[in-house]
Coordinates of C-alpha atoms and ligand atoms in Angstrom, one line a residue:
Chain V
M1 CA 61.4 -205.1 39.3
P2 CA 61.8 -208.8 38.6
G3 CA 59.2 -210.4 36.7
A4 CA 57.5 -207.2 35.9
T5 CA 56.5 -207.0 32.1
P6 CA 58.0 -203.9 30.4
V7 CA 55.8 -201.2 29.7
T8 CA 56.2 -198.7 27.2
T9 CA 55.0 -195.3 28.5
L10 CA 54.8 -191.9 27.1
T11 CA 55.3 -189.3 29.8
V12 CA 53.5 -186.1 28.7
V13 CA 54.6 -183.0 30.5
L14 CA 51.7 -180.3 30.8
T15 CA 53.3 -176.9 30.7
H16 CA 52.7 -173.3 30.1
V17 CA 56.3 -171.7 30.9
D18 CA 58.7 -170.0 28.6
A19 CA 60.4 -172.0 25.9
A20 CA 63.9 -171.9 27.5
T21 CA 62.6 -173.5 30.7
A22 CA 60.3 -175.9 29.3
G23 CA 63.2 -177.2 26.8
E24 CA 65.7 -177.4 29.9
Q25 CA 63.0 -179.3 32.0
L26 CA 62.6 -181.8 29.3
R27 CA 66.4 -182.4 28.8
L28 CA 66.9 -182.7 32.6
L29 CA 63.9 -185.4 32.7
G30 CA 65.5 -187.2 29.9
G31 CA 69.0 -187.1 31.8
I32 CA 67.3 -188.5 35.0
A33 CA 65.4 -191.2 32.8
P34 CA 67.2 -191.9 29.7
G35 CA 65.2 -194.8 28.8
E36 CA 61.8 -193.1 28.8
R37 CA 59.9 -191.2 26.2
F38 CA 58.9 -187.8 27.0
A39 CA 56.4 -185.3 25.2
V40 CA 55.1 -181.5 26.0
C41 CA 51.6 -180.5 25.9
H42 CA 52.0 -176.6 26.0
G43 CA 49.0 -174.7 27.2
G44 CA 50.6 -171.1 27.4
K45 CA 51.7 -168.5 25.0
R46 CA 51.8 -169.7 21.2
A47 CA 55.2 -167.9 20.8
D48 CA 56.6 -169.9 23.7
F49 CA 55.4 -173.2 22.1
D50 CA 56.6 -172.0 18.7
A51 CA 60.0 -171.4 20.3
L52 CA 60.2 -174.7 22.0
D53 CA 63.1 -176.5 20.6
L54 CA 61.6 -180.1 20.7
D55 CA 60.1 -182.4 18.3
A56 CA 57.6 -184.1 20.7
K57 CA 55.4 -181.1 21.3
A58 CA 51.7 -180.0 20.9
F59 CA 50.0 -177.0 21.4
V60 CA 46.7 -177.3 23.5
D61 CA 44.7 -174.1 23.4
D62 CA 42.2 -175.1 26.1
P63 CA 40.2 -172.0 27.6
T64 CA 39.3 -174.1 30.8
L65 CA 42.9 -174.0 31.6
R66 CA 42.9 -170.3 32.1
G67 CA 39.8 -170.2 34.2
A68 CA 39.9 -169.8 38.2
P69 CA 42.0 -172.4 39.8
R70 CA 40.1 -175.6 40.6
S71 CA 37.0 -174.7 38.7
F72 CA 36.3 -176.3 35.2
Q73 CA 40.0 -177.4 34.0
S74 CA 39.5 -180.1 31.5
Y75 CA 41.8 -182.6 29.8
H76 CA 39.7 -183.3 26.8
L77 CA 42.0 -181.4 24.7
T78 CA 45.2 -182.4 26.1
F79 CA 44.2 -186.2 25.9
A80 CA 43.0 -185.8 22.3
A81 CA 46.6 -184.0 21.5
V82 CA 48.2 -186.9 22.9
W83 CA 46.3 -189.4 21.2
D84 CA 46.4 -187.7 17.9
H85 CA 50.2 -186.8 17.9
W86 CA 51.8 -189.8 19.4
V87 CA 49.6 -192.7 20.6
R88 CA 47.0 -193.5 17.9
D89 CA 49.5 -194.4 15.3
D90 CA 52.3 -195.9 17.7
P91 CA 50.8 -199.3 18.8
S92 CA 54.2 -199.8 21.1
I93 CA 52.9 -197.0 23.6
D94 CA 51.1 -199.2 26.3
A95 CA 50.5 -196.1 28.5
V96 CA 50.7 -192.4 28.9
Y97 CA 51.8 -190.7 32.2
V98 CA 50.5 -187.1 32.5
I99 CA 52.6 -184.8 34.7
E100 CA 52.6 -181.1 35.5
Y101 CA 55.8 -179.0 34.7
D102 CA 56.8 -178.9 38.2
H103 CA 56.6 -182.9 38.7
L104 CA 60.1 -183.8 39.3
V105 CA 61.1 -187.4 38.7
L106 CA 63.7 -188.6 41.0
R107 CA 64.3 -192.3 39.8
G108 CA 65.1 -193.3 36.0
D109 CA 62.9 -196.4 36.9
Y110 CA 59.5 -194.8 37.6
A111 CA 57.7 -195.9 34.7
Q112 CA 58.4 -199.5 35.2
R113 CA 57.3 -199.1 38.7
L114 CA 54.2 -197.7 37.7
G115 CA 53.7 -200.1 35.1
A116 CA 54.2 -203.0 37.3
I117 CA 51.6 -201.8 39.8
A118 CA 49.2 -201.2 36.8
A119 CA 49.7 -204.8 35.6
Q120 CA 49.1 -206.1 39.2
T121 CA 46.0 -204.4 39.7
G122 CA 44.6 -204.4 36.2
A123 CA 44.5 -200.4 36.3
G124 CA 43.3 -198.2 33.7
L125 CA 44.1 -195.0 35.6
L126 CA 46.6 -194.9 38.4
G127 CA 46.5 -191.7 40.5
K128 CA 47.1 -190.1 43.8
E129 CA 44.5 -191.0 46.2
A130 CA 42.4 -192.0 43.2
S131 CA 39.2 -193.1 44.7
L132 CA 35.3 -193.4 45.0
R133 CA 34.5 -189.8 46.2
T134 CA 30.5 -190.5 46.5
G135 CA 29.5 -190.1 50.0
T136 CA 32.4 -187.9 50.8
N137 CA 32.7 -184.1 51.6
W138 CA 35.3 -183.6 48.7
E139 CA 34.2 -180.2 47.5
H140 CA 34.3 -181.3 43.8
Y141 CA 31.8 -184.1 44.7
G142 CA 29.5 -181.5 46.5
R143 CA 29.8 -179.2 43.5
F144 CA 28.9 -182.0 40.9
R145 CA 26.9 -184.6 42.9
R146 CA 23.5 -183.5 41.5
D147 CA 24.9 -181.7 38.3
P148 CA 22.1 -182.6 35.6
A149 CA 24.6 -182.3 32.5
L150 CA 27.1 -184.6 34.2
L151 CA 24.7 -187.2 35.2
A152 CA 23.0 -187.4 32.2
H153 CA 26.3 -187.7 30.2
L154 CA 27.2 -190.5 32.6
R155 CA 24.0 -192.2 32.1
R156 CA 24.5 -192.3 28.5
V157 CA 28.1 -193.5 28.6
S158 CA 28.5 -195.6 31.5
V159 CA 28.8 -199.5 31.2
R160 CA 28.6 -199.7 35.2
E161 CA 25.4 -200.8 37.2
D162 CA 25.3 -197.4 38.8
P163 CA 26.0 -194.6 36.6
T164 CA 26.1 -192.0 39.4
L165 CA 29.3 -192.9 41.2
I166 CA 31.8 -190.0 41.2
Y167 CA 35.6 -190.4 41.6
G168 CA 38.4 -188.1 42.2
T169 CA 42.1 -188.0 42.0
L170 CA 44.8 -185.3 42.0
G171 CA 45.2 -184.2 38.5
D172 CA 49.0 -184.2 38.6
G173 CA 50.7 -187.6 38.0
M174 CA 47.7 -189.6 36.4
W175 CA 48.8 -192.9 34.4
L176 CA 46.3 -193.9 31.9
S177 CA 46.5 -197.3 30.2
R178 CA 46.4 -197.1 26.3
A179 CA 42.8 -198.8 26.5
A180 CA 41.4 -196.1 28.8
L181 CA 42.9 -193.3 26.8
A182 CA 41.5 -194.7 23.6
D183 CA 38.1 -194.8 25.3
Y184 CA 38.2 -191.5 26.8
V185 CA 38.9 -189.7 23.3
T186 CA 36.1 -191.5 21.5
V187 CA 33.7 -189.9 24.0
E188 CA 32.0 -186.7 22.5
N189 CA 30.2 -183.7 24.0
H190 CA 31.8 -183.5 27.4
P191 CA 29.9 -181.7 30.0
P192 CA 31.7 -178.6 31.9
C193 CA 33.3 -180.3 34.8
Y194 CA 36.6 -180.3 36.9
G195 CA 39.3 -182.7 35.4
E196 CA 40.3 -184.1 39.0
L197 CA 36.7 -185.5 39.2
Y198 CA 35.8 -185.8 35.7
V199 CA 38.8 -187.9 34.5
P200 CA 38.5 -190.8 36.9
T201 CA 34.8 -190.7 37.0
L202 CA 34.5 -191.1 33.2
V203 CA 37.5 -193.8 33.0
H204 CA 35.6 -195.7 35.6
H205 CA 32.2 -195.5 33.8
L206 CA 33.9 -196.5 30.5
G207 CA 34.7 -199.7 32.3
H208 CA 38.1 -199.4 33.5
R209 CA 39.6 -199.9 36.9
I210 CA 40.6 -196.8 39.1
V211 CA 43.5 -197.6 41.3
N212 CA 44.8 -195.6 44.2
L213 CA 48.7 -195.7 44.3
A214 CA 48.5 -195.2 48.1
E215 CA 47.0 -198.6 48.6
H216 CA 49.9 -200.4 46.7
S217 CA 53.1 -198.3 47.1
N218 CA 54.6 -195.4 48.6
L219 CA 55.5 -193.7 45.2
Y220 CA 53.4 -190.9 45.8
D221 CA 54.2 -190.1 49.3
H222 CA 56.0 -186.8 48.2
V223 CA 53.4 -185.8 45.3
R224 CA 51.2 -183.3 46.9
W225 CA 49.0 -180.1 45.5
D226 CA 51.1 -177.7 47.6
P227 CA 53.2 -176.2 49.2
A228 CA 56.4 -176.6 46.8
Y229 CA 59.3 -178.8 48.1
A230 CA 62.2 -176.7 49.0
P231 CA 65.5 -177.6 47.5
A232 CA 66.9 -179.1 50.7
E233 CA 63.8 -181.3 51.0
V234 CA 64.3 -182.5 47.4
R235 CA 68.0 -183.3 47.9
A236 CA 67.0 -185.4 51.0
L237 CA 64.1 -187.2 49.2
H238 CA 66.5 -188.0 46.2
A239 CA 69.3 -189.3 48.4
A240 CA 66.7 -191.4 50.2
G241 CA 65.5 -193.1 47.0
A242 CA 62.3 -191.5 46.5
T243 CA 60.8 -191.6 43.2
F244 CA 59.0 -188.3 42.8
A245 CA 58.4 -184.7 44.3
H246 CA 55.9 -182.4 43.4
P247 CA 55.6 -179.5 43.3
V248 CA 59.2 -178.6 42.7
K249 CA 59.6 -174.9 41.1
D250 CA 63.4 -174.6 41.7
L251 CA 65.0 -175.2 38.6
D252 CA 68.6 -175.3 40.1
V253 CA 67.5 -178.4 42.2
W254 CA 66.3 -180.1 39.2
R255 CA 69.7 -179.4 37.5
E256 CA 71.5 -181.0 40.8
V257 CA 69.2 -184.1 40.7
A258 CA 70.0 -184.6 37.0
A259 CA 73.4 -184.2 37.7
H260 CA 73.4 -186.9 40.2
A261 CA 70.9 -189.2 38.3
S262 CA 71.4 -192.9 38.8
P263 CA 68.8 -194.4 36.6
G264 CA 67.1 -197.5 38.1
T265 CA 68.8 -197.7 41.2
S266 CA 68.3 -196.2 44.7
V267 CA 70.4 -193.3 45.2
T268 CA 72.0 -193.5 48.7
S269 CA 73.0 -190.7 50.9
G270 CA 76.8 -189.8 50.7
D271 CA 76.4 -189.4 47.0
G272 CA 77.9 -185.8 47.1
Y273 CA 74.6 -184.1 48.3
Q274 CA 74.9 -181.6 51.3
V275 CA 71.7 -183.2 52.7
Chain K
M1 CA 41.7 -158.9 55.6
Q2 CA 38.5 -159.8 53.6
R3 CA 35.3 -160.4 55.4
D4 CA 34.9 -164.0 54.4
E5 CA 38.5 -164.8 55.7
V6 CA 37.4 -163.2 59.0
K7 CA 34.4 -165.3 59.2
R8 CA 36.6 -168.5 58.6
K9 CA 39.1 -167.6 61.1
V10 CA 36.3 -167.0 63.6
K11 CA 34.6 -170.3 62.8
L12 CA 38.0 -172.3 63.0
A13 CA 38.7 -170.5 66.4
V14 CA 35.2 -171.5 67.7
V15 CA 35.6 -175.0 66.4
A16 CA 39.0 -175.6 68.0
V17 CA 37.5 -174.7 71.5
A18 CA 34.0 -175.9 71.2
G19 CA 34.1 -178.6 68.5
R20 CA 34.1 -182.6 69.2
P21 CA 36.4 -184.7 67.7
I22 CA 35.3 -187.0 64.7
R23 CA 37.3 -190.2 64.5
C24 CA 38.1 -192.7 61.7
E25 CA 35.9 -195.8 62.2
V26 CA 38.8 -197.7 60.7
C27 CA 41.9 -196.3 62.5
D28 CA 40.2 -194.3 65.3
E29 CA 42.3 -191.3 64.5
V30 CA 40.7 -187.8 65.2
M31 CA 40.1 -186.5 61.6
V32 CA 38.5 -183.2 62.3
K33 CA 36.9 -181.4 65.2
A34 CA 33.2 -180.1 64.3
I35 CA 30.2 -178.6 65.8
P36 CA 27.0 -180.4 64.6
I37 CA 23.8 -178.6 64.1
I38 CA 20.6 -179.1 62.4
W39 CA 19.8 -176.3 60.1
K40 CA 17.0 -175.9 57.7
G41 CA 16.5 -179.5 57.4
D42 CA 20.1 -180.5 57.0
V43 CA 22.8 -181.5 59.5
K44 CA 25.7 -179.4 59.4
L45 CA 29.0 -180.3 60.7
I46 CA 30.8 -177.1 61.2
G47 CA 34.6 -177.6 60.9
A48 CA 34.3 -180.7 59.0
E49 CA 35.6 -179.0 56.0
T50 CA 39.0 -179.0 57.4
G51 CA 39.5 -182.8 56.5
L52 CA 38.5 -185.0 53.7
V53 CA 36.1 -187.7 55.1
S54 CA 33.5 -190.1 53.9
V55 CA 30.1 -190.9 55.8
D56 CA 27.9 -193.5 56.3
F57 CA 25.0 -194.4 58.4
A58 CA 26.1 -197.4 60.9
S59 CA 22.5 -197.7 62.4
M60 CA 19.3 -195.8 62.1
N61 CA 20.6 -192.9 63.9
R62 CA 24.3 -193.2 64.0
L63 CA 26.7 -191.8 61.2
V64 CA 30.3 -192.9 60.9
F65 CA 33.1 -191.4 59.2
R66 CA 36.6 -192.6 57.8
H67 CA 39.4 -191.1 56.0
V68 CA 39.0 -190.8 52.3
E69 CA 42.8 -190.8 51.7
V70 CA 44.7 -194.0 52.4
A71 CA 48.0 -192.2 53.1
A72 CA 46.2 -190.4 56.0
C73 CA 44.7 -193.6 57.7
P74 CA 47.3 -195.7 59.3
A75 CA 45.2 -198.8 59.2
R76 CA 44.9 -199.0 55.5
R77 CA 48.4 -197.8 54.5
P78 CA 50.4 -200.6 52.7
Ligands
ZN1 ZN1 41.6 -193.8 59.2

């Protein structure tokens, strides 16, 4: 990416899986993107966290993560842990990239690509279809559009002209600038809400720009909520030079991608895959 | 099968047959098929929940819709 300002990004993997799997996934990501910095926030069993053989790890005991899917999952404790453990005292970190444990990176230059879009757009938050959801039929907008606690909270903290605007994004693959994360963690007394709505909404009201990656790139063409990508699909995406695939549950295909890693360059077909 | 699941499937089957297409005002693609009814003071679009759409008034009596997701809207994809 000629001319792009290098951005130091900390990629944070949110996981709940056993120690052996979480450790191997981190090693594989490190092999695919050897120039990048990774850390783990573990929200599963304490014993799995304790057994995880990794320095850059934090335990996040957040009861909202154990609630019904797509209900009140929040990122407050995760973001606070990321800030306290790795970002606050390390001014070299410009951004954090928050991914789920089944978000497979396919290219070693992913962070520079994200950073370049953020620099070009002035983004505080980049996300999959991150956008204004006011006036839409998004189910979480319907749930919270008149929520008294959320609206009162936004009126208190918002620097915007209209404190009622609601944003949304996919939770997996949120990129936040250091400034946006710093502002987020200073906010106290978050109301009960749903993270895919609350994070971009709060970041907007704190004065940062929400940017939809789909308006600027094809980086997230293969990042989706479900269903999981099959190994053959992942091999084809990797061979075609795609940047990410999510969700990818099959660890064997993670190993294959890492074994064929070609950091920073597009991998062309004919590199040994049976596509 | 749960009662709610049966209701949902019946509703989708009715919408598939009797629903009218709702198009994106930007790209003109059909986003969902829906059956509009006025019920307890609200306008309900039965079937609209199968897509992610935004809505706005284009005149005093005309609602227009568009894709929320850029990736789903050919006219807005980069
Ligand atoms: Zn459209």
